[in-house]
XYZ file of C-alpha atoms in Angstrom:
638
model
C 33.818 -35.287 -37.517
C 32.666 -38.887 -37.783
C 30.586 -40.284 -34.911
C 29.933 -44.010 -34.667
C 26.337 -45.221 -34.220
C 27.260 -46.718 -30.863
C 28.589 -43.395 -29.598
C 25.509 -41.619 -30.900
C 23.160 -44.033 -29.095
C 25.148 -43.754 -25.871
C 25.049 -39.989 -26.058
C 21.317 -40.094 -26.678
C 20.822 -42.415 -23.683
C 22.835 -40.185 -21.353
C 20.921 -37.098 -22.397
C 17.571 -38.825 -21.826
C 18.676 -39.806 -18.303
C 19.714 -36.210 -17.619
C 16.323 -34.912 -18.783
C 14.535 -37.366 -16.489
C 16.749 -36.179 -13.646
C 15.747 -32.584 -14.351
C 12.061 -33.459 -14.492
C 12.290 -35.264 -11.171
C 14.028 -32.311 -9.510
C 11.554 -29.837 -10.977
C 8.619 -31.768 -9.556
C 10.001 -31.330 -6.031
C 11.171 -27.732 -6.197
C 8.898 -24.671 -6.307
C 11.415 -22.994 -8.605
C 13.493 -25.107 -10.954
C 14.891 -25.633 -14.424
C 13.475 -27.303 -17.492
C 15.180 -28.351 -20.732
C 14.037 -27.610 -24.265
C 15.363 -28.700 -27.657
C 16.848 -25.990 -29.873
C 18.663 -26.069 -33.202
C 21.788 -24.134 -33.999
C 22.602 -22.582 -37.365
C 23.960 -25.906 -38.635
C 20.789 -27.826 -37.789
C 22.287 -29.606 -34.765
C 19.904 -30.108 -31.840
C 20.882 -29.147 -28.304
C 19.117 -29.016 -24.961
C 18.822 -25.561 -23.427
C 18.093 -24.957 -19.761
C 15.590 -22.272 -18.769
C 14.893 -21.338 -15.166
C 11.313 -20.423 -14.362
C 9.908 -18.907 -11.156
C 7.447 -20.898 -9.155
C 3.846 -20.416 -10.112
C 1.572 -18.949 -7.500
C -1.883 -19.603 -6.267
C -2.991 -22.012 -8.952
C 0.072 -24.221 -8.713
C 0.304 -27.425 -6.824
C 2.783 -25.991 -4.347
C -0.029 -24.586 -2.236
C -1.910 -27.821 -1.855
C -5.652 -28.405 -1.832
C -8.013 -27.838 1.068
C -11.484 -29.215 1.618
C -12.611 -25.788 2.822
C -13.789 -23.724 -0.190
C -12.936 -20.435 1.509
C -9.334 -21.526 2.047
C -9.031 -22.604 -1.578
C -10.390 -19.266 -2.773
C -7.728 -17.459 -0.742
C -4.970 -19.725 -2.070
C -6.095 -19.191 -5.650
C -6.316 -15.410 -5.268
C -3.814 -13.467 -7.420
C -0.775 -12.214 -5.540
C -1.626 -8.567 -6.238
C -4.994 -8.974 -4.503
C -3.417 -10.724 -1.538
C -1.035 -7.778 -1.283
C -3.967 -5.358 -1.433
C -5.917 -7.068 1.352
C -2.842 -7.450 3.546
C -1.963 -3.762 3.155
C -5.608 -2.953 3.946
C -5.213 -4.819 7.227
C -2.088 -2.768 7.893
C -4.006 0.479 7.429
C -6.738 -0.841 9.718
C -4.180 -1.382 12.473
C -2.602 2.006 11.770
C -5.840 3.925 12.234
C -6.769 1.806 15.234
C -3.526 2.965 16.864
C -4.495 6.573 16.148
C -7.862 6.036 17.858
C -6.308 4.572 21.016
C -5.401 7.816 22.701
C -8.552 9.736 21.791
C -10.767 7.062 23.320
C -8.611 5.876 26.233
C -7.842 9.374 27.500
C -11.444 9.672 28.723
C -10.996 6.728 31.095
C -7.513 7.931 32.025
C -8.522 11.459 33.081
C -12.177 11.251 34.228
C -13.683 9.886 37.411
C -15.862 6.806 37.067
C -19.265 7.541 38.577
C -22.701 5.968 38.846
C -26.024 7.784 38.985
C -28.292 6.352 41.696
C -32.085 6.127 41.620
C -32.463 8.962 44.130
C -30.638 11.338 41.797
C -27.303 11.349 43.601
C -24.005 10.426 41.981
C -21.729 7.822 43.551
C -17.991 7.878 42.918
C -16.747 4.477 41.813
C -13.160 5.189 40.806
C -10.939 8.251 40.777
C -9.226 9.352 37.595
C -5.710 7.945 37.311
C -4.222 11.097 35.749
C -4.884 14.729 36.558
C -4.404 16.118 33.065
C -5.946 19.459 32.168
C -7.901 19.890 28.905
C -4.900 21.764 27.530
C -2.562 18.849 28.236
C -5.038 16.398 26.722
C -5.240 18.492 23.569
C -1.453 18.670 23.259
C -1.014 14.926 23.810
C -3.744 14.091 21.314
C -2.389 16.417 18.623
C 1.286 15.523 19.105
C 0.868 12.580 16.729
C 0.235 14.977 13.846
C 3.360 17.013 14.593
C 5.470 14.049 13.554
C 3.005 12.858 10.928
C 3.190 16.137 9.025
C 6.994 16.217 8.999
C 7.523 12.879 7.224
C 4.937 13.126 4.437
C 7.287 14.354 1.709
C 10.364 12.502 3.074
C 8.179 9.395 3.196
C 7.463 9.734 -0.498
C 11.178 10.196 -1.160
C 12.036 7.065 0.834
C 9.340 5.015 -0.901
C 10.674 6.116 -4.283
C 14.324 5.448 -3.437
C 13.953 2.212 -1.418
C 11.586 -0.780 -1.691
C 8.186 0.657 -0.778
C 6.998 -2.578 0.829
C 9.922 -2.405 3.262
C 9.177 1.218 4.111
C 5.500 0.399 4.699
C 6.137 -2.641 6.893
C 8.929 -0.980 8.873
C 6.758 2.060 9.646
C 3.812 0.092 11.006
C 6.050 -2.307 12.897
C 7.856 0.515 14.725
C 4.592 2.356 15.449
C 3.069 -0.817 16.917
C 6.159 -1.402 19.044
C 6.022 2.154 20.416
C 2.333 1.683 21.236
C 3.261 -0.927 23.844
C 5.175 1.661 25.898
C 2.510 4.382 26.081
C 0.897 3.017 29.309
C 4.312 3.001 31.022
C 5.123 6.482 29.743
C 1.802 7.866 31.002
C 2.597 6.718 34.538
C 5.880 8.641 34.464
C 4.874 11.947 32.824
C 2.662 13.108 29.995
C 5.758 14.515 28.278
C 6.984 10.976 27.574
C 3.610 10.149 26.036
C 4.013 13.164 23.763
C 7.455 11.960 22.681
C 6.120 8.498 21.826
C 3.167 9.974 19.935
C 5.465 12.250 17.934
C 7.654 9.263 17.064
C 4.571 7.300 16.011
C 3.538 10.177 13.788
C 7.006 10.338 12.258
C 7.037 6.673 11.248
C 3.363 6.480 10.222
C 3.768 9.547 8.047
C 5.423 7.377 5.405
C 2.607 4.793 5.164
C 0.406 6.489 2.564
C 3.307 7.485 0.288
C 4.744 3.974 0.611
C 1.401 2.426 -0.336
C 1.405 4.402 -3.562
C 4.954 3.224 -4.147
C 3.718 -0.350 -3.880
C 0.898 0.101 -6.366
C 3.170 1.690 -8.935
C 4.494 -1.779 -9.656
C 1.578 -4.010 -8.663
C -1.638 -2.377 -9.940
C -2.627 -2.972 -13.572
C -4.112 0.192 -15.125
C -7.649 -1.192 -15.114
C -7.381 -2.291 -11.466
C -5.788 0.788 -9.900
C -8.962 2.117 -8.295
C -10.090 -1.244 -6.956
C -6.800 -2.357 -5.426
C -5.855 1.021 -3.966
C -9.228 1.648 -2.358
C -9.391 -1.839 -0.867
C -6.059 -1.090 0.773
C -7.007 2.335 2.150
C -10.453 1.327 3.413
C -8.798 -0.476 6.312
C -7.892 2.779 8.014
C -11.537 3.798 8.223
C -12.517 0.398 9.516
C -9.772 0.799 12.103
C -11.444 3.941 13.358
C -14.794 2.212 13.504
C -13.401 -0.520 15.726
C -10.833 1.589 17.511
C -13.232 4.077 19.083
C -15.469 1.452 20.690
C -12.554 -0.853 21.509
C -10.276 1.812 22.885
C -13.269 3.748 24.452
C 1.180 5.374 -2.338
C 6.114 3.218 -3.512
C 4.087 -0.338 -3.485
C 1.418 -0.016 -6.190
C 3.691 1.702 -8.653
C 5.087 -1.790 -9.360
C 2.036 -3.959 -8.812
C -0.915 -2.053 -10.340
C -1.617 -2.489 -14.052
C -3.156 0.795 -15.277
C -6.586 -0.707 -15.947
C -6.697 -2.209 -12.445
C -5.207 0.648 -10.441
C -8.572 1.883 -9.183
C -9.506 -1.634 -8.103
C -6.240 -2.486 -6.372
C -5.768 0.928 -4.795
C -9.284 0.988 -3.375
C -8.869 -2.484 -1.900
C -5.669 -1.352 -0.220
C -6.911 2.015 1.004
C -10.196 0.531 2.242
C -8.198 -0.378 5.324
C -7.914 3.313 6.163
C -11.664 3.767 6.423
C -12.286 0.372 7.965
C -9.724 1.331 10.596
C -11.844 4.323 11.547
C -14.959 2.168 11.596
C -13.500 -0.545 13.817
C -10.929 1.296 15.883
C -13.268 3.616 17.782
C -15.746 0.951 18.972
C -13.043 -1.626 19.629
C -10.961 0.696 21.778
C -14.080 1.695 23.682
C -15.043 -1.893 24.419
C -11.560 -2.811 25.641
C -11.434 0.262 27.844
C -14.956 -0.207 29.188
C -14.793 -3.893 30.067
C -11.083 -4.371 30.786
C -8.935 -1.253 31.258
C -7.512 1.578 29.190
C -4.073 -0.037 28.931
C -5.371 -3.126 27.102
C -6.241 -1.125 23.987
C -2.608 -0.019 23.589
C -1.272 -3.535 24.167
C -3.818 -5.081 21.795
C -2.965 -2.881 18.822
C 0.742 -3.017 19.592
C 0.878 -6.821 19.563
C -1.415 -7.188 16.541
C 0.648 -4.631 14.638
C 3.926 -6.423 15.358
C 2.462 -9.766 14.230
C 1.170 -8.151 11.036
C 4.537 -6.523 10.364
C 6.396 -9.829 10.653
C 4.017 -11.528 8.220
C 4.145 -8.571 5.820
C 7.940 -8.757 5.657
C 7.684 -12.480 4.916
C 4.986 -12.192 2.245
C 5.488 -8.891 0.413
C 7.945 -8.168 -2.376
C 8.715 -4.865 -4.023
C 7.938 -5.937 -7.582
C 6.205 -8.843 -9.335
C 9.429 -9.751 -11.162
C 11.107 -10.844 -7.928
C 8.166 -12.528 -6.191
C 9.002 -16.259 -5.980
C 5.390 -17.494 -5.858
C 3.703 -15.330 -8.467
C 2.421 -17.137 -11.540
C 4.121 -16.408 -14.822
C 0.840 -15.284 -16.377
C 0.145 -12.773 -13.596
C 3.679 -11.391 -13.719
C 3.567 -10.944 -17.488
C 0.106 -9.389 -17.316
C 1.134 -6.817 -14.706
C 4.404 -5.864 -16.379
C 3.011 -5.688 -19.889
C -0.113 -3.752 -18.876
C 1.937 -1.229 -16.929
C 4.133 -0.913 -20.004
C 7.061 0.255 -17.932
C 8.723 -3.002 -16.983
C 11.904 -2.170 -18.834
C 12.168 1.466 -17.799
C 11.105 1.493 -14.178
C 12.826 -1.770 -13.360
C 16.043 0.187 -13.512
C 16.694 1.167 -9.920
C 18.873 4.118 -10.845
C 17.782 7.046 -8.717
C 16.513 10.051 -10.650
C 16.154 13.450 -9.014
C 12.439 14.333 -8.765
C 11.316 17.324 -10.863
C 10.229 19.436 -7.886
C 9.562 22.529 -9.959
C 7.249 20.569 -12.245
C 5.387 19.205 -9.229
C 4.458 22.629 -7.935
C 3.726 24.206 -11.325
C 1.440 21.389 -12.487
C -2.277 22.132 -12.143
C -3.246 18.412 -12.096
C -0.982 18.042 -9.044
C -2.641 21.035 -7.382
C -6.055 19.535 -8.141
C -5.040 16.443 -6.148
C -3.644 18.570 -3.313
C -6.821 20.653 -3.013
C -9.007 17.527 -3.105
C -6.941 15.897 -0.356
C -7.331 19.006 1.807
C -11.127 18.975 1.333
C -11.514 15.277 2.165
C -9.192 15.516 5.162
C -11.149 18.462 6.560
C -14.403 16.520 6.823
C -12.661 13.299 7.880
C -10.865 14.875 10.843
C -13.949 16.948 11.662
C -15.884 13.745 12.301
C -13.039 11.861 13.959
C -12.333 14.680 16.442
C -15.663 16.461 16.906
C -18.520 14.139 16.012
C -19.279 13.081 19.594
C -19.006 16.667 20.820
C -21.389 17.859 18.101
C -24.075 15.352 19.086
C -23.686 16.142 22.775
C -23.742 19.940 22.509
C -25.975 20.587 19.502
C -28.424 17.681 19.771
C -28.115 16.644 23.440
C -27.346 13.076 22.446
C -24.689 10.833 23.989
C -23.148 8.724 21.230
C -21.304 6.727 23.877
C -24.523 4.804 24.475
C -24.347 3.433 20.933
C -20.775 3.731 19.628
C -21.435 1.626 16.542
C -24.184 4.028 15.512
C -21.632 6.828 15.736
C -19.296 4.769 13.544
C -22.021 4.133 10.944
C -20.840 6.906 8.548
C -17.341 5.423 8.322
C -18.736 1.903 8.077
C -20.809 2.985 5.088
C -17.751 4.530 3.484
C -15.779 1.333 4.046
C -18.361 -0.528 1.963
C -18.665 2.075 -0.785
C -14.945 2.686 -1.370
C -14.111 -0.729 -2.923
C -17.376 -0.702 -4.893
C -16.503 2.725 -6.278
C -13.043 1.493 -7.211
C -14.477 -1.401 -9.167
C -16.946 0.941 -10.873
C -14.164 3.352 -11.833
C -12.098 0.582 -13.415
C -15.148 -0.724 -15.284
C -15.890 2.712 -16.723
C -12.257 3.180 -17.754
C -12.082 -0.206 -19.425
C -15.299 0.102 -21.407
C -16.596 3.629 -21.824
C -14.680 6.680 -20.610
C -11.194 8.149 -20.495
C -9.201 8.164 -17.284
C -9.602 11.935 -16.920
C -13.391 11.802 -17.222
C -13.668 8.899 -14.779
C -11.523 10.638 -12.158
C -13.549 13.844 -12.443
C -16.899 12.051 -12.269
C -15.913 10.041 -9.200
C -14.283 12.931 -7.361
C -16.672 15.766 -8.228
C -19.745 13.584 -7.870
C -18.635 12.317 -4.464
C -17.631 15.741 -3.160
C -20.752 17.419 -4.549
C -23.180 15.014 -2.891
C -21.201 15.124 0.350
C -21.454 18.922 0.352
C -25.241 18.758 -0.143
C -25.810 16.382 2.760
C -23.435 18.303 5.028
C -25.850 21.205 4.599
C -28.607 18.953 5.951
C -26.408 18.065 8.920
C -25.838 21.760 9.600
C -29.546 22.417 10.079
C -30.702 19.040 11.450
C -32.628 19.257 14.708
C -32.751 15.621 15.804
C -30.020 12.986 16.152
C -31.526 10.443 13.746
C -31.734 12.932 10.892
C -28.193 14.125 11.619
C -26.744 10.595 11.680
C -28.649 9.686 8.516
C -27.402 12.770 6.663
C -23.845 12.226 7.923
C -23.930 8.592 6.817
C -25.059 9.501 3.298
C -22.569 12.386 3.078
C -19.580 10.300 4.148
C -20.779 7.413 1.990
C -20.749 9.596 -1.124
C -17.256 10.789 -0.284
C -16.159 7.170 -0.765
C -16.571 7.664 -4.510
C -14.011 10.476 -4.384
C -11.319 8.035 -3.229
C -11.377 6.579 -6.756
C -10.789 10.099 -7.989
C -8.065 12.107 -6.297
C -6.623 9.344 -4.114
C -5.640 7.180 -7.095
C -4.867 10.067 -9.439
C -1.163 10.174 -8.461
C -0.637 6.831 -10.186
C -2.201 8.160 -13.384
C -0.264 11.363 -13.865
C 3.160 10.251 -12.590
C 3.520 6.585 -11.548
C 7.273 6.948 -11.011
C 6.734 9.765 -8.497
C 3.361 8.629 -7.106
C 4.720 8.109 -3.595
C 6.295 11.576 -3.498
C 3.124 13.227 -4.803
C 1.092 11.328 -2.217
C 3.414 12.621 0.474
C 2.913 16.202 -0.694
C -0.879 15.988 -0.975
C -1.282 14.015 2.246
C 0.922 16.534 4.030
C -1.472 19.307 3.017
C -4.324 17.049 4.111
C -2.658 16.718 7.500
C -2.641 20.507 7.746
C -6.413 20.335 7.356
C -6.484 17.864 10.231
C -4.546 20.331 12.393
C -6.499 23.439 11.372
C -9.970 21.923 11.605
C -9.993 21.413 15.423
C -8.751 24.979 15.895
C -11.555 26.310 13.711
C -14.140 24.186 15.523
C -12.946 25.391 18.919
C -13.084 29.015 17.733
C -16.592 28.691 16.261
C -18.211 26.701 19.097
C -17.195 28.606 22.215
C -20.739 28.455 23.602
C -21.574 25.015 22.232
C -24.847 26.187 20.690
C -26.610 24.562 17.752
C -26.218 27.668 15.587
C -22.468 27.617 16.139
C -22.253 23.987 15.056
C -24.347 24.840 12.007
C -21.569 27.212 10.953
C -19.015 24.412 11.358
C -20.804 22.102 8.928
C -21.695 24.962 6.597
C -17.975 25.726 6.229
C -17.251 22.036 5.607
C -19.906 22.009 2.882
C -18.486 25.115 1.205
C -14.977 23.631 1.293
C -16.240 20.589 -0.606
C -18.087 22.706 -3.152
C -14.805 24.535 -3.720
C -13.065 21.185 -4.194
C -15.620 20.197 -6.843
C -14.937 23.347 -8.866
C -11.136 23.223 -8.619
C -10.789 19.509 -9.353
C -13.291 19.673 -12.190
C -11.312 22.448 -13.857
C -7.721 21.274 -13.457
C -7.591 17.506 -12.827
C -6.176 15.108 -15.405
C -5.843 11.364 -15.749
C -3.122 11.457 -18.373
C 0.547 10.844 -17.726
C 2.318 14.192 -17.546
C 5.278 15.045 -19.767
C 7.523 15.503 -16.730
C 6.508 12.123 -15.245
C 9.483 10.315 -16.774
C 13.098 11.510 -16.901
C 14.404 12.355 -20.371
C 15.994 9.314 -22.060
C 19.748 9.112 -21.788
C 21.471 8.890 -25.195
C 23.337 5.590 -25.586
C 27.083 5.771 -25.502
C 28.522 5.236 -28.991
C 32.184 5.412 -28.074
C 34.360 2.862 -26.362
C 37.822 3.978 -25.432
C 38.844 0.492 -24.364
C 40.011 -1.351 -27.503
C 41.573 -4.324 -25.756
C 40.668 -7.793 -27.089
C 38.868 -8.623 -23.852
C 36.673 -5.479 -24.071
C 35.866 -6.081 -27.739
C 34.985 -9.684 -26.951
C 32.692 -8.559 -24.129
C 30.944 -6.082 -26.432
C 30.384 -8.755 -29.050
C 29.037 -11.168 -26.465
C 26.582 -8.581 -25.092
C 25.383 -7.813 -28.607
C 24.947 -11.495 -29.360
C 23.112 -11.990 -26.080
C 20.673 -9.194 -26.917
C 19.871 -10.799 -30.262
C 20.020 -14.440 -29.215
C 19.327 -14.897 -25.466
C 21.231 -17.886 -24.204
C 20.359 -20.201 -21.343
C 23.531 -22.203 -21.340
C 26.416 -22.683 -18.949
C 29.654 -20.908 -18.217
C 32.219 -23.684 -18.549
C 35.835 -24.078 -17.453
C 37.783 -26.355 -19.799
C 40.848 -28.446 -18.989
C 43.240 -25.592 -19.738
C 41.490 -23.206 -17.366
C 39.798 -21.220 -20.124
C 36.288 -19.895 -19.585
C 33.693 -19.878 -22.320
C 29.912 -19.738 -22.727
C 28.251 -22.874 -24.046
C 24.698 -23.308 -25.271
C 24.875 -26.898 -24.122
C 23.682 -26.973 -20.492
C 25.508 -30.234 -19.817
C 28.874 -29.278 -21.242
C 30.328 -28.501 -17.849
C 28.920 -31.445 -15.951
C 31.952 -33.634 -16.569
C 34.027 -31.666 -14.086
C 31.027 -30.426 -12.070
C 31.866 -26.776 -12.625
C 29.201 -24.685 -14.293
C 26.889 -21.775 -13.634
C 23.305 -21.796 -14.875
C 22.292 -18.143 -15.264
C 19.212 -17.704 -17.491
C 19.596 -15.073 -20.165
C 22.839 -13.670 -18.750
C 26.554 -14.341 -19.179
C 28.495 -14.910 -16.009
C 32.280 -14.778 -16.140
C 32.685 -16.074 -12.600
C 32.499 -19.853 -12.626
C 30.761 -21.220 -9.569
C 29.960 -24.713 -8.415
C 26.235 -24.731 -7.640
C 23.476 -27.360 -7.825
C 21.518 -27.283 -11.056
C 18.261 -26.634 -9.214
C 19.549 -23.879 -6.966
C 17.189 -20.949 -6.454
C 17.327 -18.598 -9.416
C 20.013 -15.998 -8.556
C 17.866 -13.341 -10.234
C 15.348 -13.761 -7.421
C 17.659 -14.169 -4.452
C 18.144 -11.398 -1.865
C 15.692 -9.014 -3.498
C 12.873 -9.215 -0.981
């Protein structure tokens, strides 16, 4: 068809004005469209619209600050921001767990003062007349609920967005924490109910964290990111005692970063232990026992609100992630096309319980949990009975072992990822980190068993717990290696067995230390040492860092038959085939006769203002929307 030069120039002018319009809109919108020139099979040039997500930290949308620290946070990759924020969540979680253990002393004991003449003056009567049996039941009731939801928590994190499960659990637990002081004034039974409910909701946190890192942790950053996250729980215990007295990473962890990201995340677990005990003690000592519950409740609710605003299930739907980071995560995981399909697949339960690598993780979790809960529950009692030393005089010294672990865990995660990237296989790295950490912990627990002065005991405990931090980059990240799709479920199973260790350990300690003698406590730490030596042998024999054959469902054969032979169905099939071969970024246009067709020209529907700009997808429903509307692919998928 003949086109006059005047018409051609006018058309060229209009198109240039439209491109300037697009550029102007794009400069003011964090997520917008840009036009590119393409040629069709006849050599004709057309503009094609492509919608791109907003870039993240290094884009101009964040603005520049004169404070270097603020700029470093803004420029941090989204996956690391997620790791540190989840670490803070674990810190709060373990601080909540420390509340009751520390505050119950002030709640149930008289406050006295020893005078210079040797007499004791009563300052304040105990507010609650709870027997030691009641105190034990109230303190352990948390684990009744916690044990129940380990495996269901993994199921929920695999079936629903793991970031939602994680944030919901901590938000509800923090909210319940606010009501414990009121419940205690009514009856201890109501406190038990609240603690059981807290255990039920917090039981899903570890499985959900692994669900997060399935999608967010690159393979060479798994150890680092996961351990940073979990370390917060140990720091929470460190602060919580003085103050009061897996899901996410399946999407976000590239395989070579899983150790890094996972350790960052899980560092919150250990930091929670480090901070929670002293912090709860300080609040109780200088204010009152109720403040510790209110403090962690309010902080937890604030964190939960921000987490829901910031976190997304997968990199593909995060509106502020840079394109380079998203591509890096998805391509390094190598599962972006398969695991992005949200179709629910029944977990291979039989394969779980017949797999020796899974059992290696379970046994390792039991061993680590035994020593962790031994120190959390009985450390102060050990120093008082065996060494005649009151750790209450220096609570931060008592928290030193967990503080050391909080520092070593992220370092070990970075080391594990470095070894995987440059020298060793995943299996060898996991075995070195886990067996080396457990082995050295077992050796120094033997020193604790036969120590005769507090300084030697604290020093040996600090070194022992510090070495166990290396094991976190072994068994605690191993779920993501052997079965990333089911990492949250496997974490629920192994952490459930670990919770059993937390329930059995106090019973064993009470049975072995009836007289409170030093020799009896020596047996306690001797058993803990032998348990870790057993963990070294079992994990060294059966652990693996390779993806298991049952870790992915068998591929479904494509359907080769189509019973619908109507013209519309055949046309749809042809369009889908064409779209697979030649992705189109055009518009769905309604012509004057009411017909609907797909055009590669993004401006073909602008005459009547009816078009739909859907990148890479055909849309048969014509909708009137602004050209710079938020990408529908990213909307409502928080």
